[in-house]
Structure formats: structure tokens, C-alpha cells
GROMACS .gro file of C-alpha atoms in nm:
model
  298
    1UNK     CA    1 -27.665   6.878  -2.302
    2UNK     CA    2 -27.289   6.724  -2.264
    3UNK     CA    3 -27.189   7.050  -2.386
    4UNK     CA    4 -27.338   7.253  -2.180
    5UNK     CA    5 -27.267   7.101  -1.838
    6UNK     CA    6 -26.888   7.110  -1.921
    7UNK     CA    7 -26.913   7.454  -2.016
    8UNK     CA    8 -27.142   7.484  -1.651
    9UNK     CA    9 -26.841   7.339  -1.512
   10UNK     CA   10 -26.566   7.551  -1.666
   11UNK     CA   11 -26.724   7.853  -1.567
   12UNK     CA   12 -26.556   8.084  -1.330
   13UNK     CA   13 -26.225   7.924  -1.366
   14UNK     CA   14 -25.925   8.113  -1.428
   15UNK     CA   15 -25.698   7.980  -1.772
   16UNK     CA   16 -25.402   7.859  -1.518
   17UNK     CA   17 -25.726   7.613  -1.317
   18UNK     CA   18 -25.861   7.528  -1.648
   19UNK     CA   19 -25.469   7.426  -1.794
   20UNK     CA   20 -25.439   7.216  -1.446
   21UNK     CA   21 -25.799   7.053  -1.504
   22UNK     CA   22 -25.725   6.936  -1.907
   23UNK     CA   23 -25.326   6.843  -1.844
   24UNK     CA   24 -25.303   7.147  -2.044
   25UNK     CA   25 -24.917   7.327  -2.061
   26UNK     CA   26 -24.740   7.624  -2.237
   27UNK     CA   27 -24.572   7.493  -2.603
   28UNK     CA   28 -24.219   7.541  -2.463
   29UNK     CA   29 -24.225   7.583  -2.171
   30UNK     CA   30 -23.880   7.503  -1.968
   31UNK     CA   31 -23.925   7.173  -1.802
   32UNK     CA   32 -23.783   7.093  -1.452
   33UNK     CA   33 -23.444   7.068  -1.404
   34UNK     CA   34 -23.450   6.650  -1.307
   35UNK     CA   35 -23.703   6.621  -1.636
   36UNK     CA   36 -23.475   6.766  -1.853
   37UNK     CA   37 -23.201   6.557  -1.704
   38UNK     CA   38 -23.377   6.258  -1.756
   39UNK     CA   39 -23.461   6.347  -2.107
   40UNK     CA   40 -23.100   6.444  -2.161
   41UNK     CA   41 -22.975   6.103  -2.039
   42UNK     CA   42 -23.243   5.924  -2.292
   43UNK     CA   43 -23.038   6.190  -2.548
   44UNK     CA   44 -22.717   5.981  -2.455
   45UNK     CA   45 -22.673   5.761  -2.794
   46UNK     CA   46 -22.748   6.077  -2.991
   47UNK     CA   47 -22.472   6.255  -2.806
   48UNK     CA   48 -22.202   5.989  -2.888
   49UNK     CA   49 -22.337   5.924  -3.260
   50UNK     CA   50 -22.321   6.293  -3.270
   51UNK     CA   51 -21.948   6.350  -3.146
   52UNK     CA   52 -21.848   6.005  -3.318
   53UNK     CA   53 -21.926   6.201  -3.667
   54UNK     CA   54 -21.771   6.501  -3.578
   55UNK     CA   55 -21.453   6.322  -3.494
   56UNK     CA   56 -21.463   6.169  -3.849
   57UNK     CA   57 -21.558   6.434  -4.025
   58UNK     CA   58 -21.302   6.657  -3.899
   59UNK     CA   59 -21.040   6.460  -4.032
   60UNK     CA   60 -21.223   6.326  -4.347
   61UNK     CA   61 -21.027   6.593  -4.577
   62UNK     CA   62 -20.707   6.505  -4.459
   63UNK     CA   63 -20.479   6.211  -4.672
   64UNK     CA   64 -20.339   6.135  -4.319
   65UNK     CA   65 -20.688   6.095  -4.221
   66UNK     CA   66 -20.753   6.020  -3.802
   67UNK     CA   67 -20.381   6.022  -3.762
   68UNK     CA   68 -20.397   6.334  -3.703
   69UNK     CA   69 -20.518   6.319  -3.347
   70UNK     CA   70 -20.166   6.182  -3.254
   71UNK     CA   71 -19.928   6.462  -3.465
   72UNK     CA   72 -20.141   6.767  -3.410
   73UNK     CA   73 -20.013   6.717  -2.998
   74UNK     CA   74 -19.688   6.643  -3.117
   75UNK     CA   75 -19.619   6.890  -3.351
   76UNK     CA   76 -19.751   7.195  -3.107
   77UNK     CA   77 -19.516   6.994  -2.821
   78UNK     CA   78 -19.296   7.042  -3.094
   79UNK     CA   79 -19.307   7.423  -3.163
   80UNK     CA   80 -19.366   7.496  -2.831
   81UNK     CA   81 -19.003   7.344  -2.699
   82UNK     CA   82 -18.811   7.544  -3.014
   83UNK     CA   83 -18.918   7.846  -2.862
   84UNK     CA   84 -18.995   7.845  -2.509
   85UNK     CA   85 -18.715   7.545  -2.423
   86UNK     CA   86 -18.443   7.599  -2.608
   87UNK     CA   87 -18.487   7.961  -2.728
   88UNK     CA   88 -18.598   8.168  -2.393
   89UNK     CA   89 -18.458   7.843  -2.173
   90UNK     CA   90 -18.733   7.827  -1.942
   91UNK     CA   91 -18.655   7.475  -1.905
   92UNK     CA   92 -18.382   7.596  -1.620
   93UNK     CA   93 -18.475   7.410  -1.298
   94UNK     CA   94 -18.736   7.210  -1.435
   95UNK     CA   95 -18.665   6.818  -1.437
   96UNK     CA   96 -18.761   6.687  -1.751
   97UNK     CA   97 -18.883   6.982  -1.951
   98UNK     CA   98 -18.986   6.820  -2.249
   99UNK     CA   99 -19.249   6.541  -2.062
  100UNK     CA  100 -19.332   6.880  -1.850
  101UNK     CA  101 -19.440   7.077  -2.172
  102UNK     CA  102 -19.606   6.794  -2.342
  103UNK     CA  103 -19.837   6.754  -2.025
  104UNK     CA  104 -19.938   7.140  -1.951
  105UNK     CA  105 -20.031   7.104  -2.335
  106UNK     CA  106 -20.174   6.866  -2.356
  107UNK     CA  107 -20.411   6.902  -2.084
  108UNK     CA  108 -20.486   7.218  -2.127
  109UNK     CA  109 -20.576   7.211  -2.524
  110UNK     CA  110 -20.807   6.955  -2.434
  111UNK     CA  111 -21.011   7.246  -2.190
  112UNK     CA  112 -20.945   7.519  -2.452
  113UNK     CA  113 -21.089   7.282  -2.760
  114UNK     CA  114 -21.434   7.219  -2.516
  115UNK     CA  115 -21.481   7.558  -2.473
  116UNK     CA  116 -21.412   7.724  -2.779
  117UNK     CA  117 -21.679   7.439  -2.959
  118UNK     CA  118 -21.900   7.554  -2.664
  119UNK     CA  119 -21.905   7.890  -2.721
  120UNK     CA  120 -22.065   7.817  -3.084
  121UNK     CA  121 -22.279   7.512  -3.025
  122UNK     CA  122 -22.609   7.690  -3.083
  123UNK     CA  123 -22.483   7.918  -3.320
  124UNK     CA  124 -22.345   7.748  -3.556
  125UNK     CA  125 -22.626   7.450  -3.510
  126UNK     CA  126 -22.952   7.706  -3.562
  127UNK     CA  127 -23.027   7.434  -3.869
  128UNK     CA  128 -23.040   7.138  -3.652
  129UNK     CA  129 -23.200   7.309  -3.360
  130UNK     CA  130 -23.504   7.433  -3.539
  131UNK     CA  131 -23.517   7.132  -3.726
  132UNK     CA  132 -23.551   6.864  -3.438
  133UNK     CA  133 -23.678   6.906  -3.062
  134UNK     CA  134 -23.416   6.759  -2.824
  135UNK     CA  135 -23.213   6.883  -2.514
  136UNK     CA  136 -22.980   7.123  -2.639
  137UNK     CA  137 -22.732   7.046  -2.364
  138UNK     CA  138 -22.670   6.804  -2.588
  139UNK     CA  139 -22.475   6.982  -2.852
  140UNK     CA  140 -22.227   7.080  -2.555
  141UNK     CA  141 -22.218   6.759  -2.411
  142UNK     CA  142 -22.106   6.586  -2.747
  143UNK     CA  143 -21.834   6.867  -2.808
  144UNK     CA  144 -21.685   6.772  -2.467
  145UNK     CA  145 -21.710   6.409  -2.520
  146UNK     CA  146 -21.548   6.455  -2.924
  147UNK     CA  147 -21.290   6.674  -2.758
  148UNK     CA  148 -21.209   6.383  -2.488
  149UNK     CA  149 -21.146   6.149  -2.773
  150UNK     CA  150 -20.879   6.335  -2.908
  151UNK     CA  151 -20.742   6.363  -2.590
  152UNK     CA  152 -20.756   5.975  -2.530
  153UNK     CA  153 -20.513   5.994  -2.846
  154UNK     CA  154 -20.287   6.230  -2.697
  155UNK     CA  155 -20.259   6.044  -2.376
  156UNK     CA  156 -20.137   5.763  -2.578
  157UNK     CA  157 -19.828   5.952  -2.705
  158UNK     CA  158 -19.834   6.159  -2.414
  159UNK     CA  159 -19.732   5.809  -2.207
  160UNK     CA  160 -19.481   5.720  -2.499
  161UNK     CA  161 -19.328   6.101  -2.431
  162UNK     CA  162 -19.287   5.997  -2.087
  163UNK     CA  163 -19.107   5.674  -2.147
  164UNK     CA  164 -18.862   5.773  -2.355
  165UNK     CA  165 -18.752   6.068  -2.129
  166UNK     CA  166 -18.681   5.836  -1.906
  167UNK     CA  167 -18.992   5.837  -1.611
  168UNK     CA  168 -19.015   5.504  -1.490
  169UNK     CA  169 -19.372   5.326  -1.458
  170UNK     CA  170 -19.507   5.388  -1.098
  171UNK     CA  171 -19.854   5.271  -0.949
  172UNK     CA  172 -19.952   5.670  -0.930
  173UNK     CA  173 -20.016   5.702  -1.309
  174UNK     CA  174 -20.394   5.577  -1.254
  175UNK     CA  175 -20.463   5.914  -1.058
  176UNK     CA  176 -20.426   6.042  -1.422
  177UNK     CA  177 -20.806   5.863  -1.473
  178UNK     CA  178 -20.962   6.049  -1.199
  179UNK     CA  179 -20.745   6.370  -1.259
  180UNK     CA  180 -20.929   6.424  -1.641
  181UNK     CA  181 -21.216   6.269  -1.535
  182UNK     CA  182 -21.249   6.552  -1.288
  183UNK     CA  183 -21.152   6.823  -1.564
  184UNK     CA  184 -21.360   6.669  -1.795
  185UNK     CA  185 -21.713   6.761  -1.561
  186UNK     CA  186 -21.527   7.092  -1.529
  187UNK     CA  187 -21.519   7.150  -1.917
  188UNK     CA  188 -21.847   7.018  -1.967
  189UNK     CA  189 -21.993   7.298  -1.723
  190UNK     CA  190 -21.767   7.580  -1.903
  191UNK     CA  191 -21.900   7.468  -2.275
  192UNK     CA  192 -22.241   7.495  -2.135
  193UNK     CA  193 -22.208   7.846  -1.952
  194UNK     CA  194 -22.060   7.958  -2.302
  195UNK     CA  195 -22.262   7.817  -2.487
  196UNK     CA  196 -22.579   8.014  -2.361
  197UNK     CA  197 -22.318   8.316  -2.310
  198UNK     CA  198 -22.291   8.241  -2.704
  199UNK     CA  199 -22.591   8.237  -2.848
  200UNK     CA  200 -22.627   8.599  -2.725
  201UNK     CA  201 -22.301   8.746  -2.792
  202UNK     CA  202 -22.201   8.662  -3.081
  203UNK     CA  203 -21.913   8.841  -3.070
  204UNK     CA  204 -21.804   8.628  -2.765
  205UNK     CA  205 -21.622   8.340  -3.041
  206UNK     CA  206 -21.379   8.607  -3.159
  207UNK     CA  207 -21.279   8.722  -2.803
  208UNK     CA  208 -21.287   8.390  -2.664
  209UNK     CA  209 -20.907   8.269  -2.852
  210UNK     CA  210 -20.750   8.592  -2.718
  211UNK     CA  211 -20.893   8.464  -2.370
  212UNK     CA  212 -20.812   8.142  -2.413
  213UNK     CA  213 -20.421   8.240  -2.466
  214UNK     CA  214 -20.389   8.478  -2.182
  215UNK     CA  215 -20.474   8.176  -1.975
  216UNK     CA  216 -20.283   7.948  -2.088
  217UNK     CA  217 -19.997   8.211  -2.009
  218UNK     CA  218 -20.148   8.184  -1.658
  219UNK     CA  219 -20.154   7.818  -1.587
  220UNK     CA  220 -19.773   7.690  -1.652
  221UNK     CA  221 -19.844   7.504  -1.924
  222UNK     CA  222 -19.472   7.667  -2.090
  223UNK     CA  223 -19.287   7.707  -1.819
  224UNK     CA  224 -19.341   7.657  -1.408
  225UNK     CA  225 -19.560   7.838  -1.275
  226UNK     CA  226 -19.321   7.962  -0.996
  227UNK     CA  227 -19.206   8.242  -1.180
  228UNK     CA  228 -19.565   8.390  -1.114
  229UNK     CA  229 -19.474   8.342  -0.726
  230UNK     CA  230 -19.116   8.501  -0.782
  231UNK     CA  231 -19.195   8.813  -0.973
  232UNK     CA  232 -19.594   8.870  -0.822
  233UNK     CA  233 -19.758   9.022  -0.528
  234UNK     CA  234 -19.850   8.793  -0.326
  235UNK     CA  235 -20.233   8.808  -0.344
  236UNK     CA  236 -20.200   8.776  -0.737
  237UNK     CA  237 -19.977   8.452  -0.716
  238UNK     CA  238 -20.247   8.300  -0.475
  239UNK     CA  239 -20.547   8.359  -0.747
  240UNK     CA  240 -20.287   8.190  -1.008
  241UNK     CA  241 -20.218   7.950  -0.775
  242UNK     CA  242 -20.590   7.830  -0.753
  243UNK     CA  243 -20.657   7.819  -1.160
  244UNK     CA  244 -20.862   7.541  -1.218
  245UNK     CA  245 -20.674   7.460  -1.554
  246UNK     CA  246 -20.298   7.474  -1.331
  247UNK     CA  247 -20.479   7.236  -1.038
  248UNK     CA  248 -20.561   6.946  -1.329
  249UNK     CA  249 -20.190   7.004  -1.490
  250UNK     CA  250 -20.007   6.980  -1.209
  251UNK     CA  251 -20.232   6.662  -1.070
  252UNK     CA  252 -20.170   6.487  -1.452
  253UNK     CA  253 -19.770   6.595  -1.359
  254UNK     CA  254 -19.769   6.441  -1.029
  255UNK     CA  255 -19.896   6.146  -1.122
  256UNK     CA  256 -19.682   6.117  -1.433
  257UNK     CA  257 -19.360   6.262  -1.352
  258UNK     CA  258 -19.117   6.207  -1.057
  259UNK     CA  259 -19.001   6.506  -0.974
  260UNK     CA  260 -19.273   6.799  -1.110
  261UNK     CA  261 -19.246   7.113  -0.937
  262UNK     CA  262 -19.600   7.184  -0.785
  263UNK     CA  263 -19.730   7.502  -0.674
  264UNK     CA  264 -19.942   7.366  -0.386
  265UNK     CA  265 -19.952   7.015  -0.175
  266UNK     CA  266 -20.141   6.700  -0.381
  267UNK     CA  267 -20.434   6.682  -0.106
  268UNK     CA  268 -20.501   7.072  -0.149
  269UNK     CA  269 -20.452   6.993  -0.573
  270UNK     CA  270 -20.691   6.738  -0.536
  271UNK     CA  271 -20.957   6.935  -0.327
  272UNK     CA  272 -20.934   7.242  -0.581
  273UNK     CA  273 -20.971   6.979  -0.886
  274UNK     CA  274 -21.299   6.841  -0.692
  275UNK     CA  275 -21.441   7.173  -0.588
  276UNK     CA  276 -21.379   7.368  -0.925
  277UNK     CA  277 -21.570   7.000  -1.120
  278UNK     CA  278 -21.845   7.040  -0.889
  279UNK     CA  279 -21.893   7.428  -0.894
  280UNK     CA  280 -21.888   7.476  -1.308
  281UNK     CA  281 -22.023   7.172  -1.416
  282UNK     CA  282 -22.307   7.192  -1.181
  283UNK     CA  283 -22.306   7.591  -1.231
  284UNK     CA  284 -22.283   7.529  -1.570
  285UNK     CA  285 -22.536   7.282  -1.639
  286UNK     CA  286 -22.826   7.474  -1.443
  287UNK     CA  287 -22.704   7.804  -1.591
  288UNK     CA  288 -22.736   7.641  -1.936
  289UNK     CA  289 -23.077   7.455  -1.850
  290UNK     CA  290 -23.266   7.835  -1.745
  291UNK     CA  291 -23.226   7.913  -2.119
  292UNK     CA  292 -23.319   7.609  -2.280
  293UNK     CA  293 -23.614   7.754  -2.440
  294UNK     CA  294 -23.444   8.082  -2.558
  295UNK     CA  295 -23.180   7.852  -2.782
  296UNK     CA  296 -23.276   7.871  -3.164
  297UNK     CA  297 -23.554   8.185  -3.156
  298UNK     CA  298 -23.465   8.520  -3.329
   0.00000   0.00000   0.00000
């Protein structure tokens, strides 16, 4: 009799009223955007257990082991002033062109590293995504935050660069904190835009390095950016002028060096830095978060 009276009751009800009435939902379904940033934040020790192993295991195979982290930077700082410094002297008119260099690079390799690991975070984790259910924002979020320890390293020899050139030690070097803390929400946003962008185009992780170079061409990290103002129309300088990855290089320069050249005024570096962190991480994140249950199928 039980039976039939809930059956009596269920009748006439469409599968969408009878879901609603049993608590009933679709098996992976996307949640809400502020669930799955809750469950992402309850993800948080899995995301830095996560990027603490791949920072070990990427130098396990190495005799010089973790040491690494300090003379990949200065080896490419290295290379870098052979040719561009000394060779094609674009050091003219640039105080202290070596401290100059080693900031554009480092700064920007730091970007570049987050979103080429972006680009192939579901791709190359299809095992571990089928295997386990978690946020997959994850996998981007602990590329950016492995990528951010190597960078910790090379801010340690970065400040040693700086010394020894000769920069004294001014009050101004804390707006370096804020500066990568700024292009680290802005990195986050890009590894999660191409990391969905990734997972569908395949192709995108052998494009991506040629990408990657061209703007890094475009953002002074080899030589001031001025040229670009000297030798482009006018329009063309103003959209190089307002390149996210130039904005955080020149505020890390300003803060560490005395007398940087800058392409625009601090306040109006500092309003770009906040505007481009806000657009592509929160761009990023919600772009990222509409295909959450697309990642790992196929």
C-alpha cells in the first residue's frame, strides 16, 4: 500500500519535479561557480603537495639536483647579455644593463613557464583525471604555484645581481611583493584559459613556444622598450605600451633599479598591473570553470 501511494504521488510529475522532490542531480553536472570555489579551496593541500613534487621531481635526475633553480636564471642572463649586450649593444642608454636584463628575464620566464604547463595540464594528466574526482583548476593552480617557487629562487640571485652592480638598498624594493603577487593572479588566469584552450587543441602546445617568443620580443625584456616608440606608429607603440607582461617588468625595475627607463608613469604601471590581474585571472578562472565537466572525456 506504501508503494502505491508514492507512486499516487509521483504521478503527473515531470523528471526535472521528481529530481527536485528526491535531491536527485545529473552525474556531472557543473556545479556553481562559489561551490566549485569552495571545493577548490578544500583542494588547497593537494595543490601544494602536488606542485611540491613536481618541483622535486623535476630536478631529481640532475647531480646538481635543486640547484638548478638558481643557474638555469643565471645562465640564460648569461647568454642573453653575450648576444644582445655586448654583441648588438642594445645596452646603449640603458643604466645598468646587466640588472636590466636579468629582471625582464626573469620576470617574464616566470609568466612564460605558467603558461606553457597550462596549456598541457589536462592533457598530459588524462591518467590522474579519470582516475580521481577533484577540481581540475587544480592542476593549473599547482603549475602556477611550482612555477612561483622557482621564481622565489631567482629573486634571490636576482637581488644578489642587483647588489653587485652597484643599486643601493632603498625602501621601494617591497613593491616587488605586490608587483609578482599581482602577475602571479594574472598567470594563474592565463594557465587556466589555456588550459581548457588545451585540452581541445592539441596542437595549441606546439604553437604556444613560437608565441611565447614573439612576446617576449614585445615586452623589453632584451632591450628597452623605447625602440618600439622610436621606430612604430604610434597606435602600435600604445598596444605595446599596455602589455601586461612589460607593465609587471617595468614595476619589478622601478622598484629595483634607480634609474630604469619606463615606458609609462608608476601610478598608470600600477593601474594596468591591477586591471590586467583582475581581468585574466577572473576571466580565466570562470572561463576555465564552464568546462569543468568536459576535462578528461573523449
Amino acid at each position: 500500500m506504501a508503494n502505491t501511494a508514492v507512486a499516487d504521488a509521483d504521478s503527473g510529475l515531470t523528471g526535472r519535479q521528481l529530481a527536485d522532490r528526491y535531491g536527485l542531480s545529473v552525474a556531472g553536472a557543473r556545479p556553481t561557480l562559489a561551490a566549485y570555489t569552495r571545493k577548490l579551496w578544500s583542494y588547497r593541500h593537494f595543490i601544494a603537495a602536488y606542485a611540491n613534487a613536481k618541483v622535486t621531481a623535476s630536478f631529481s635526475q640532475a647531480r646538481l639536483g635543486q640547484l638548478w633553480q638558481v643557474l638555469t636564471p643565471l645562465t640564460n642572463a648569461a647568454v642573453y647579455y653575450l648576444i644582445f649586450g655586448m654583441i648588438l649593444d642594445t645596452r646603449s642608454g640603458v643604466p645598468n644593463f646587466i640588472a636590466y636584463l636579468c629582471v625582464g628575464l626573469f620576470v617574464f620566464t616566470f609568466t612564460q613557464s605558467v603558461a606553457l604547463g597550462g596549456t598541457t595540464a589536462i592533457t598530459s594528466n588524462l591518467g590522474l583525471i579519470r582516475a580521481l574526482h577533484f577540481p581540475r583548476a587544480s592542476l593549473p593552480f599547482a603549475i602556477t604555484l611550482t612555477q612561483f617557487q622557482h621564481l622565489l629562487s631567482a629573486m634571490v640571485v636576482l637581488v644578489g645581481i642587483v647588489l653587485v652592480t652597484g643599486e643601493p638598498i632603498k625602501l621601494e624594493w617591497l613593491l616587488v611583493v605586490p608587483a609578482l603577487l599581482l602577475q602571479s593572479i594574472f598567470s594563474v588566469g592565463l594557465a587556466l584559459m589555456l588550459a581548457r584552450l588545451g585540452s581541445k587543441m592539441t596542437d595549441l602546445k606546439q604553437v604556444m613556444p613560437f608565441v611565447m617568443r614573439a612576446w617576449m620580443y614585445g615586452s623589453g625584456v632584451l632591450y628597452s622598450v623605447k625602440a618600439f616608440s622610436d621606430n612604430l606608429p604610434g597606435v602600435v607603440a600604445t598596444l605595446i605600451h599596455l602589455n601586461p607582461l612589460l607593465v609587471y617588468i617595468e614595476l619589478v625595475r622601478h622598484a629595483l633599479l634607480e634609474n630604469a627607463p619606463l615606458t609609462s608613469s608608476v601610478p598608470r604601471l600600477w593601474l594596468l598591473a591591477t586591471a590586467w590581474a583582475l581581468v585574466m585571472g577572473i576571466g580565466g578562472y570562470v572561463y576555465f570553470w564552464r568546462g569543468e565537466q568536459e576535462y578528461g572525456r573523449g
